[in-house]
Coordinates of C-alpha atoms and ligand atoms in Angstrom, one line a residue:
M1 CA 126.2 82.2 31.1
P2 CA 128.0 84.9 33.0
L3 CA 131.6 84.3 33.8
P4 CA 132.3 83.8 37.6
S5 CA 134.0 86.7 39.3
I6 CA 137.6 86.4 40.4
Q7 CA 136.4 86.6 44.0
A8 CA 134.1 83.7 43.5
L9 CA 136.8 81.6 41.9
L10 CA 139.2 82.4 44.7
L11 CA 136.5 81.4 47.2
L12 CA 136.0 78.1 45.4
L13 CA 139.7 77.4 45.3
A14 CA 140.0 78.2 49.1
T15 CA 137.2 75.8 49.8
F16 CA 139.0 73.0 47.9
W17 CA 142.2 74.0 49.6
V18 CA 140.7 73.5 53.0
Q19 CA 139.2 70.2 52.1
A20 CA 142.3 68.9 50.3
P21 CA 143.8 65.9 52.2
S22 CA 146.8 66.7 54.4
Q23 CA 149.9 64.3 54.3
D24 CA 148.9 62.3 57.4
T25 CA 145.2 61.5 57.1
R26 CA 145.3 58.7 59.7
E27 CA 142.3 58.6 61.8
V28 CA 143.3 58.0 65.4
I29 CA 141.4 55.4 67.5
R30 CA 141.9 55.2 71.2
R31 CA 141.1 51.9 72.9
D32 CA 142.0 50.1 76.1
V33 CA 143.1 47.0 74.2
C34 CA 144.1 46.3 70.6
I35 CA 143.6 42.7 69.6
I36 CA 145.4 41.4 66.5
G37 CA 143.6 38.5 64.9
G38 CA 139.8 37.9 64.8
G39 CA 139.7 34.1 65.1
A40 CA 138.5 32.0 68.0
S41 CA 140.9 33.5 70.6
G42 CA 140.8 37.1 69.4
V43 CA 137.0 37.3 69.2
Y44 CA 136.6 35.6 72.6
T45 CA 139.1 38.1 74.2
A46 CA 137.2 41.0 72.7
I47 CA 133.8 39.9 73.9
R48 CA 135.1 39.1 77.4
L49 CA 136.8 42.5 77.7
R50 CA 133.7 44.4 76.5
Q51 CA 131.7 42.5 79.1
R52 CA 134.0 44.1 81.7
N53 CA 133.4 47.5 80.0
Y54 CA 136.8 47.8 78.5
S55 CA 137.0 49.2 75.0
V56 CA 138.6 47.1 72.3
V57 CA 139.5 47.0 68.6
V58 CA 140.1 43.8 66.7
I59 CA 142.4 43.9 63.6
E60 CA 141.5 41.0 61.2
K61 CA 143.3 40.4 57.9
E62 CA 140.4 38.6 56.2
G63 CA 136.9 39.9 55.3
R64 CA 135.3 37.9 58.1
L65 CA 135.8 36.8 61.7
G66 CA 136.4 33.2 62.8
G67 CA 139.8 32.2 61.4
H68 CA 139.9 28.4 61.1
T69 CA 136.1 28.3 61.4
E70 CA 135.0 28.1 57.7
T71 CA 131.5 27.7 56.2
Y72 CA 130.4 27.1 52.7
L73 CA 126.7 27.9 51.8
D74 CA 125.6 25.3 49.3
P75 CA 123.7 27.3 46.7
D76 CA 121.4 24.4 45.6
T77 CA 120.1 23.5 49.0
N78 CA 121.0 26.6 51.0
T79 CA 122.7 24.4 53.5
P80 CA 125.6 25.8 55.5
I81 CA 128.5 23.2 55.4
G82 CA 131.4 23.6 57.8
F83 CA 134.9 22.7 56.6
G84 CA 136.8 24.0 59.6
V85 CA 136.3 24.1 63.4
A86 CA 133.0 22.3 64.1
L87 CA 133.0 20.5 67.5
Y88 CA 133.7 21.9 70.9
Q89 CA 134.6 20.3 74.2
D90 CA 131.8 21.0 76.6
S91 CA 132.7 23.7 79.2
P92 CA 130.7 26.4 81.0
E93 CA 132.8 29.1 79.2
T94 CA 132.0 27.7 75.8
V95 CA 128.2 27.4 76.4
D96 CA 128.3 31.0 77.8
F97 CA 130.1 32.4 74.8
F98 CA 127.7 30.9 72.3
T99 CA 124.5 31.5 74.1
G100 CA 125.7 35.0 75.1
L101 CA 125.8 35.8 71.3
G102 CA 122.4 34.2 70.7
V103 CA 123.7 30.9 69.3
P104 CA 122.2 27.8 70.8
V105 CA 124.4 24.7 71.2
E106 CA 123.5 21.0 71.3
R107 CA 125.4 17.9 72.3
I108 CA 126.6 15.4 69.7
L109 CA 128.3 12.0 70.1
P110 CA 131.2 11.5 67.6
G111 CA 131.3 8.6 65.2
G112 CA 128.3 6.7 63.9
G113 CA 129.2 6.5 60.2
T114 CA 131.1 3.5 58.8
V115 CA 134.7 4.2 58.4
Q116 CA 136.6 2.8 55.3
R117 CA 140.3 2.5 55.6
I118 CA 141.9 3.0 52.1
D119 CA 145.4 3.4 51.0
L120 CA 144.8 6.4 48.8
R121 CA 148.1 5.8 46.9
T122 CA 146.5 2.7 45.4
G123 CA 142.8 2.8 46.2
E124 CA 143.1 -0.5 48.0
A125 CA 141.3 -1.3 51.3
V126 CA 143.5 -1.7 54.4
A127 CA 142.7 -3.9 57.4
P128 CA 142.4 -2.3 60.8
Y129 CA 145.6 -2.3 62.8
P130 CA 145.5 -5.5 65.0
G131 CA 145.0 -5.3 68.7
N132 CA 142.4 -4.1 71.2
T133 CA 141.8 -0.4 70.7
S134 CA 139.9 0.2 74.0
E135 CA 142.7 -1.4 76.0
A136 CA 145.4 0.7 74.1
L137 CA 143.4 3.9 74.7
A138 CA 143.2 3.0 78.3
R139 CA 147.0 2.7 78.4
Y140 CA 147.2 6.1 76.7
V141 CA 144.9 7.7 79.3
A142 CA 147.1 6.2 82.0
V143 CA 150.1 7.9 80.5
L144 CA 148.2 11.2 80.3
Q145 CA 147.2 10.9 84.0
Q146 CA 150.8 10.9 85.0
Y147 CA 151.1 14.4 83.7
P148 CA 148.0 16.4 84.9
Y149 CA 149.7 19.7 84.3
L150 CA 149.4 19.1 80.5
A151 CA 145.7 20.0 80.9
T152 CA 146.3 23.7 81.3
G153 CA 148.8 25.7 79.3
W154 CA 152.5 24.9 79.0
S155 CA 153.6 25.1 82.6
L156 CA 156.1 22.2 82.2
P157 CA 158.4 21.4 85.2
D158 CA 162.0 22.6 85.0
V159 CA 163.2 19.1 84.3
V160 CA 160.8 17.9 81.6
P161 CA 160.0 14.2 81.9
E162 CA 161.6 12.0 79.2
D163 CA 158.1 10.6 78.2
L164 CA 157.2 14.1 77.0
L165 CA 160.5 14.7 75.2
M166 CA 160.8 11.4 73.4
T167 CA 159.2 11.1 70.0
F168 CA 155.6 9.9 69.8
G169 CA 156.9 6.8 68.0
E170 CA 159.1 6.0 71.0
L171 CA 156.2 6.6 73.4
T172 CA 154.0 4.4 71.4
A173 CA 156.5 1.5 71.5
K174 CA 157.1 2.1 75.3
Y175 CA 153.4 1.9 76.2
D176 CA 152.2 -0.4 73.4
L177 CA 149.8 2.2 71.9
G178 CA 149.8 0.9 68.4
A179 CA 146.1 -0.2 68.5
A180 CA 145.2 3.4 69.6
M181 CA 147.1 5.1 66.8
E182 CA 144.2 5.2 64.3
V183 CA 141.9 7.1 66.8
I184 CA 144.7 9.3 67.9
S185 CA 145.8 10.2 64.4
L186 CA 142.2 11.0 63.4
Y187 CA 141.8 13.5 66.3
T188 CA 145.2 15.0 65.8
Q189 CA 144.8 15.7 62.1
G190 CA 147.0 18.4 60.6
V191 CA 150.0 17.8 62.9
R192 CA 153.4 17.0 61.5
Y193 CA 154.2 13.3 61.0
W194 CA 153.0 11.8 64.3
L195 CA 155.8 9.3 65.1
D196 CA 158.7 11.8 64.7
Y197 CA 157.2 14.5 66.8
P198 CA 158.0 15.2 70.5
A199 CA 155.3 13.2 72.4
V200 CA 154.3 16.2 74.4
Y201 CA 152.5 17.7 71.4
I202 CA 150.3 14.7 70.8
L203 CA 149.7 14.4 74.6
K204 CA 148.6 18.0 74.7
F205 CA 146.5 17.6 71.6
M206 CA 144.8 14.3 72.4
S207 CA 144.1 15.6 75.9
L208 CA 142.2 14.0 78.8
A209 CA 139.3 16.5 78.0
L210 CA 139.3 15.3 74.4
M211 CA 139.3 11.7 75.5
Q212 CA 136.4 12.5 77.8
A213 CA 134.5 14.1 75.0
L214 CA 134.8 11.0 72.9
Q215 CA 132.7 9.3 75.5
T216 CA 130.3 12.0 76.6
G217 CA 130.0 14.0 73.4
F218 CA 131.0 17.4 72.0
L219 CA 129.0 20.6 71.6
Q220 CA 128.0 21.9 68.2
T221 CA 125.8 24.8 67.2
A222 CA 122.1 23.8 67.2
R223 CA 121.5 25.4 63.8
H224 CA 124.5 23.5 62.3
D225 CA 126.2 26.7 61.0
N226 CA 129.6 26.9 62.6
S227 CA 130.2 30.5 61.5
E228 CA 127.0 31.8 63.1
V229 CA 128.7 32.8 66.3
Y230 CA 131.3 34.9 64.4
R231 CA 128.7 36.7 62.4
A232 CA 126.9 37.5 65.7
A233 CA 130.2 38.7 67.1
L234 CA 130.8 40.9 64.1
T235 CA 127.4 42.5 64.6
E236 CA 128.2 43.0 68.3
L237 CA 131.6 44.5 67.7
G238 CA 130.4 46.7 64.9
P239 CA 133.2 49.2 63.9
D240 CA 135.4 47.8 66.6
A241 CA 136.2 44.9 64.3
M242 CA 138.4 46.2 61.5
L243 CA 138.3 43.6 58.7
H244 CA 140.6 43.4 55.7
S245 CA 143.2 45.1 58.0
V246 CA 146.8 44.4 59.1
V247 CA 149.2 46.1 61.4
V248 CA 152.0 47.7 59.4
N249 CA 154.0 49.1 62.2
S250 CA 153.9 49.4 66.0
S251 CA 155.5 50.9 69.0
R252 CA 154.8 48.9 72.1
A253 CA 156.6 50.4 75.0
G254 CA 156.1 48.8 78.4
D255 CA 155.5 52.2 80.1
A256 CA 153.7 54.2 77.4
V257 CA 150.5 54.0 75.3
H258 CA 151.0 51.6 72.4
Q259 CA 150.7 52.9 68.9
L260 CA 149.9 50.6 66.0
T261 CA 149.4 51.7 62.4
V262 CA 146.7 49.6 60.7
R263 CA 146.3 49.5 57.0
A264 CA 143.1 48.4 55.4
A265 CA 142.8 46.7 51.9
D266 CA 141.4 50.0 50.5
G267 CA 144.6 51.7 51.4
T268 CA 143.4 53.8 54.4
S269 CA 145.6 53.9 57.5
T270 CA 144.4 54.2 61.1
L271 CA 146.5 54.9 64.1
I272 CA 145.4 52.8 67.0
E273 CA 146.4 53.9 70.5
A274 CA 145.9 51.3 73.2
D275 CA 147.2 50.5 76.7
T276 CA 147.7 46.9 75.9
T277 CA 148.1 44.7 72.8
V278 CA 146.9 41.1 72.6
L279 CA 148.4 39.0 69.8
A280 CA 145.7 36.5 68.8
V281 CA 147.5 35.2 65.7
A282 CA 150.3 32.6 65.5
P283 CA 153.6 34.5 65.8
A284 CA 154.8 33.5 62.3
G285 CA 154.9 35.0 58.8
D286 CA 153.5 38.3 57.8
V287 CA 152.0 39.4 61.2
L288 CA 155.6 39.7 62.5
Q289 CA 156.5 42.2 59.7
G290 CA 154.4 44.9 61.4
L291 CA 155.5 44.3 65.0
D292 CA 158.4 46.0 66.7
L293 CA 159.9 42.9 68.1
D294 CA 162.6 43.1 70.8
A295 CA 165.4 40.5 71.1
S296 CA 163.6 38.2 73.5
E297 CA 160.4 38.1 71.4
A298 CA 162.3 37.6 68.1
S299 CA 164.4 34.8 69.5
L300 CA 161.4 32.9 71.0
F301 CA 159.2 33.3 67.9
G302 CA 162.1 32.4 65.7
R303 CA 162.3 28.9 67.2
F304 CA 158.8 27.9 66.1
I305 CA 158.2 25.5 63.2
H306 CA 154.8 24.5 62.0
G307 CA 153.0 22.2 59.6
H308 CA 150.6 22.9 56.8
Y309 CA 147.0 21.9 56.9
Y310 CA 144.4 22.3 54.1
A311 CA 140.7 21.7 54.0
G312 CA 138.0 22.0 51.4
L313 CA 134.8 20.8 49.8
V314 CA 134.8 19.0 46.5
K315 CA 131.9 18.3 44.2
V316 CA 132.1 14.8 42.8
A317 CA 129.7 12.2 41.5
N318 CA 129.5 8.6 42.8
F319 CA 130.7 9.3 46.3
A320 CA 128.6 7.2 48.7
P321 CA 126.2 9.4 50.7
D322 CA 127.4 8.4 54.1
A323 CA 131.0 7.3 53.3
Q324 CA 133.9 8.4 55.5
I325 CA 137.2 7.4 54.1
I326 CA 140.4 7.6 56.1
N327 CA 143.8 7.3 54.4
R328 CA 145.9 4.5 55.8
G329 CA 149.2 3.1 54.6
A330 CA 149.1 -0.6 53.6
D331 CA 152.8 -1.0 54.5
T332 CA 153.6 1.9 56.8
P333 CA 154.1 1.9 60.6
Y334 CA 150.7 1.6 62.4
G335 CA 149.0 2.2 59.0
L336 CA 149.8 5.9 59.3
P337 CA 149.7 7.6 55.9
D338 CA 153.0 9.3 54.8
L339 CA 152.8 13.1 54.5
P340 CA 152.1 14.9 52.3
C341 CA 148.8 13.3 51.7
T342 CA 145.0 13.5 51.9
L343 CA 143.9 12.6 55.4
M344 CA 140.2 12.1 55.0
L345 CA 137.4 12.2 52.5
E346 CA 133.9 12.3 53.9
A347 CA 130.3 12.9 52.8
V348 CA 128.7 15.9 54.3
G349 CA 125.0 15.2 53.8
V350 CA 124.6 17.2 50.6
P351 CA 124.7 14.7 47.7
G352 CA 127.8 15.1 45.6
L353 CA 129.7 17.1 48.2
V354 CA 132.8 15.7 49.9
R355 CA 134.8 17.3 52.7
V356 CA 138.5 16.8 52.4
S357 CA 141.5 17.4 54.5
Y358 CA 145.2 17.3 53.6
A359 CA 148.5 17.7 55.5
S360 CA 152.0 18.5 54.5
E361 CA 155.2 19.3 56.4
E362 CA 156.3 21.7 53.6
P363 CA 154.2 24.5 52.2
M364 CA 152.2 23.6 49.0
T365 CA 150.3 25.7 46.6
A366 CA 146.5 25.4 46.6
L367 CA 146.7 24.0 43.1
A368 CA 149.1 21.2 44.1
V369 CA 146.9 20.2 47.0
Q370 CA 143.8 20.2 44.9
Q371 CA 145.3 18.1 42.2
A372 CA 146.6 15.6 44.7
V373 CA 143.1 15.3 46.3
V374 CA 141.4 15.0 42.9
E375 CA 143.7 12.1 42.0
D376 CA 143.0 10.4 45.3
L377 CA 139.3 10.8 44.7
G378 CA 139.7 9.3 41.3
R379 CA 141.1 6.1 42.8
V380 CA 138.1 6.0 45.2
V381 CA 135.1 6.8 42.9
G382 CA 136.5 5.4 39.7
G383 CA 137.4 7.3 36.5
N384 CA 140.3 9.7 37.0
G385 CA 138.5 12.1 39.2
A386 CA 138.5 14.6 36.4
E387 CA 134.9 15.5 37.1
A388 CA 135.8 16.5 40.7
E389 CA 135.8 20.2 41.4
F390 CA 136.7 22.2 44.5
V391 CA 133.9 24.6 45.6
A392 CA 135.7 25.7 48.7
F393 CA 139.3 25.6 49.9
A394 CA 141.2 26.9 52.9
D395 CA 144.9 27.0 53.8
H396 CA 145.1 26.6 57.6
S397 CA 148.8 27.2 57.8
P398 CA 150.6 27.9 60.0
F399 CA 149.1 25.0 61.9
E400 CA 150.4 23.5 65.1
M401 CA 153.2 25.7 66.2
S402 CA 155.9 23.7 67.8
V403 CA 159.6 23.7 68.8
S404 CA 162.3 21.0 68.9
R405 CA 162.9 18.6 71.7
E406 CA 166.1 20.5 72.5
A407 CA 164.2 23.8 72.8
I408 CA 161.5 22.2 75.1
E409 CA 164.3 20.6 77.2
G410 CA 166.1 24.0 77.3
G411 CA 163.1 25.8 78.9
F412 CA 161.4 27.2 75.8
Y413 CA 157.9 27.1 77.3
Q414 CA 159.0 28.5 80.7
A415 CA 160.6 31.5 78.8
A416 CA 157.5 31.8 76.6
G417 CA 155.3 32.0 79.7
G418 CA 157.5 34.9 80.9
L419 CA 156.5 36.8 77.7
Q420 CA 152.9 37.3 79.0
G421 CA 152.6 40.9 79.9
H422 CA 156.1 41.8 78.7
R423 CA 155.9 45.2 77.0
N424 CA 152.1 45.2 78.0
T425 CA 151.6 42.6 75.3
F426 CA 149.7 39.3 75.9
Y427 CA 149.4 36.2 73.8
V428 CA 146.4 34.0 73.2
G429 CA 145.3 31.3 70.8
A430 CA 146.4 27.9 69.5
T431 CA 150.1 28.6 69.8
W432 CA 149.9 28.9 73.5
E433 CA 147.1 26.4 74.4
F434 CA 145.8 23.8 72.0
P435 CA 144.2 22.2 70.2
G436 CA 140.6 23.0 70.8
A437 CA 138.7 26.2 71.0
S438 CA 137.4 25.4 74.5
P439 CA 140.8 25.1 76.1
I440 CA 141.9 28.2 74.2
W441 CA 139.0 30.1 75.7
Q442 CA 139.7 28.8 79.2
A443 CA 143.3 30.0 78.8
V444 CA 142.0 33.5 77.9
D445 CA 139.9 33.5 81.0
R446 CA 143.0 32.5 83.1
L447 CA 145.0 35.3 81.5
M448 CA 142.2 37.9 82.0
P449 CA 143.2 39.1 85.5
S450 CA 146.7 39.9 84.3
I451 CA 145.3 41.8 81.3
V452 CA 142.8 43.7 83.4
A453 CA 145.5 44.5 86.0
R454 CA 147.4 46.4 83.2
L455 CA 144.3 48.4 82.5
G456 CA 144.0 49.7 86.0
G457 CA 141.1 47.3 86.7
Ligands
FAD501 C1 140.6 22.6 59.7 C2 140.6 22.7 61.2 C3 139.6 22.2 62.0 C4 139.6 22.3 63.3 N1 138.5 21.8 64.0 C5 138.4 22.1 65.3 C6 137.2 21.6 66.0 O1 136.3 21.0 65.4 N2 137.1 21.9 67.3 C7 138.1 22.7 68.0 O2 137.9 22.9 69.2 N3 139.2 23.1 67.4 C8 139.4 22.8 66.1 N4 140.5 23.2 65.4 C9 141.6 23.9 66.2 C10 141.6 25.4 66.0 O3 142.9 25.7 65.7 C11 141.2 26.1 67.3 O4 139.9 25.6 67.8 C12 141.0 27.7 67.2 O5 140.2 27.9 66.1 C13 142.3 28.4 67.0 O6 142.0 29.8 67.2 P1 143.0 30.9 67.1 O7 142.4 32.2 67.5 O8 144.3 30.5 67.8 O9 143.4 31.0 65.5 P2 142.5 31.4 64.3 O10 141.1 31.0 64.4 O11 143.3 30.9 63.1 O12 142.6 33.0 64.3 C14 143.7 33.7 63.8 C15 143.0 34.9 63.0 O13 144.1 35.9 62.7 C16 143.9 36.3 61.4 N5 145.2 36.8 60.9 C17 146.2 36.1 60.4 N6 147.2 36.9 60.1 C18 146.8 38.1 60.5 C19 147.5 39.4 60.4 N7 148.7 39.6 59.9 N8 146.8 40.5 60.9 C20 145.5 40.3 61.3 N9 144.9 39.2 61.4 C21 145.5 38.1 61.0 C22 143.3 35.1 60.7 O14 142.7 35.5 59.5 C23 142.4 34.5 61.7 O15 141.1 35.1 61.7 C24 140.6 23.1 64.0 C25 141.6 23.6 63.3 C26 141.7 23.5 61.9 C27 142.8 24.1 61.1
NAG502 C1 129.3 48.0 82.6 O1 128.6 49.2 82.3 C2 127.2 49.0 82.5 C3 126.5 50.3 82.0 O2 127.1 51.4 82.6 C4 126.9 48.6 83.9 O3 125.5 48.4 84.1 C5 127.7 47.4 84.3 O4 127.5 47.0 85.6 C6 129.1 47.5 84.0 N1 129.8 46.2 84.1 C7 130.9 46.0 84.8 C8 131.4 44.6 84.9 O5 131.4 46.9 85.4
NAG503 C1 138.9 -5.2 74.3 O1 139.2 -5.2 75.7 C2 138.1 -4.9 76.5 C3 138.5 -4.7 77.9 O2 139.5 -5.6 78.3 C4 137.1 -6.0 76.3 O3 135.9 -5.7 77.1 C5 136.7 -6.1 74.8 O4 135.8 -7.2 74.6 C6 137.9 -6.3 74.0 N1 137.5 -6.2 72.6 C7 137.9 -7.0 71.7 C8 137.4 -6.7 70.3 O5 138.5 -8.0 71.9
NAG504 C1 154.0 53.8 60.5 O1 153.3 53.9 59.2 C2 152.7 55.1 59.0 C3 151.9 55.0 57.7 O2 152.7 54.4 56.7 C4 153.7 56.2 58.9 O3 153.1 57.5 58.7 C5 154.5 56.2 60.3 O4 155.5 57.2 60.2 C6 155.0 54.9 60.6 N1 155.6 54.9 61.9 C7 156.7 54.4 62.3 C8 157.1 54.4 63.7 O5 157.4 53.8 61.4

């Protein structure tokens, strides 16, 4: 084989030289809006902006869109089983969002199955709390009707009424709501301990719209696959959804194009340039590391506290096929279970699979939660639960972002409202309107004119 000439070698070297990576290899992407977080609020914002012909990019940490919406595909029966967001309050925006992405919805009335109340610390049955539940719920609705502004956002009056500031325990005593507590606690799963909490959070969570849905029904996806809409959104967004990606640094001036450096799990970095940033993640934990917070943002975000909420699916023999077990305290106020604890164990229609939920005020490891649930299951199905095995698990923390009574009284939410648009940054999602996806989407629609105004629209 003839030796290559010096010239040919030099040519080869030069080619490599040209192709060799430079120091800053960041691809630059220019969009109208950069959305951080690809859960319910981020995806909805992206789809709505694209409908108005604005360009977007969605930065999502996980390898899928949907956030709290989680689905397990049972390999034996090929059945999708949701263990996160499942039911939606009926609203035109919700129907439009689903059907626009090719996902039909249907109406479903809650309840139906037989509920067993069990103190999971002992496995003993607990009697229902005495009193007339319908009458207590009617009293609860009458309280809600005094504060109609709770239905939309956090536009609290300057002097916040004492009913909203007192603990939910005090409100319960004041209006004799004990017989409504079981229903309220079931629909406000995952909040911190109900009775100690400023009442406004329970009143926001168990809203008039939610009370209405208990009577008229919720929406669910007709093909019973709660993640279908997010897979459709991923297809629709294509490369505009950046999965496995987080923001590592940002510069968000109010009068200049925003620059955000995004790093993907494979190590590649991208520079996003956008007119506006939308934060669709709870402002807590790692997402704050990459954001250039100013003093007002940092001081507001620093006041939030939150609970810890876990959900999963467990494979276990001997669990009755239609059982729904709720954890109640035999000797606790209103039968509310003490946190941390399992909240609910319910059959999901696939034999041997049980959906579980668990709440804690302090963070817990997945292993600690799973061990506690397995022990509880042992007290229900007999044996020691050793046969029980988690096939799916999700940590939904941070869940239920909240602030203290003093902060609410001191105008926290008025100040937080003033953050919308500050430094061309907008905030959507469960921190700013909760609990359900439908009210969160309605809040996005209310914010849309302000976002569009920044885009020269
Ligand atoms: C178990 C459970 C069940 C629920 N069930 C219902 C229900 O049936 N009906 C209902 O209406 N509501 C339900 N909810 C309420 C739910 O919180 C809201 O409906 C809604 O999903 C909240 O949307 P979001 O966009 O605020 O948050 P999420 O859906 O959590 O979206 C946040 C997204 O940001 C991503 N993310 C996090 N950190 C970063 C980061 N650093 N960088 C980039 N991305 C990041 C997350 O992975 C996630 O995808 C449920 C909540 C939980 C926890
Ligand atoms: C978006 O662009 C399409 C194609 O150019 C156009 O038909 C449509 O009317 C535009 N929509 C809006 C809301 O401007
Ligand atoms: C509860 O109160 C309602 C309305 O007053 C009444 O119709 C119903 O029969 C009561 N239920 C029970 C179990 O007493
Ligand atoms: C942001 O991170 C990128 C990649 O690490 C780096 O090149 C850039 O200098 C950083 N920018 C700022 C403002 O820190």
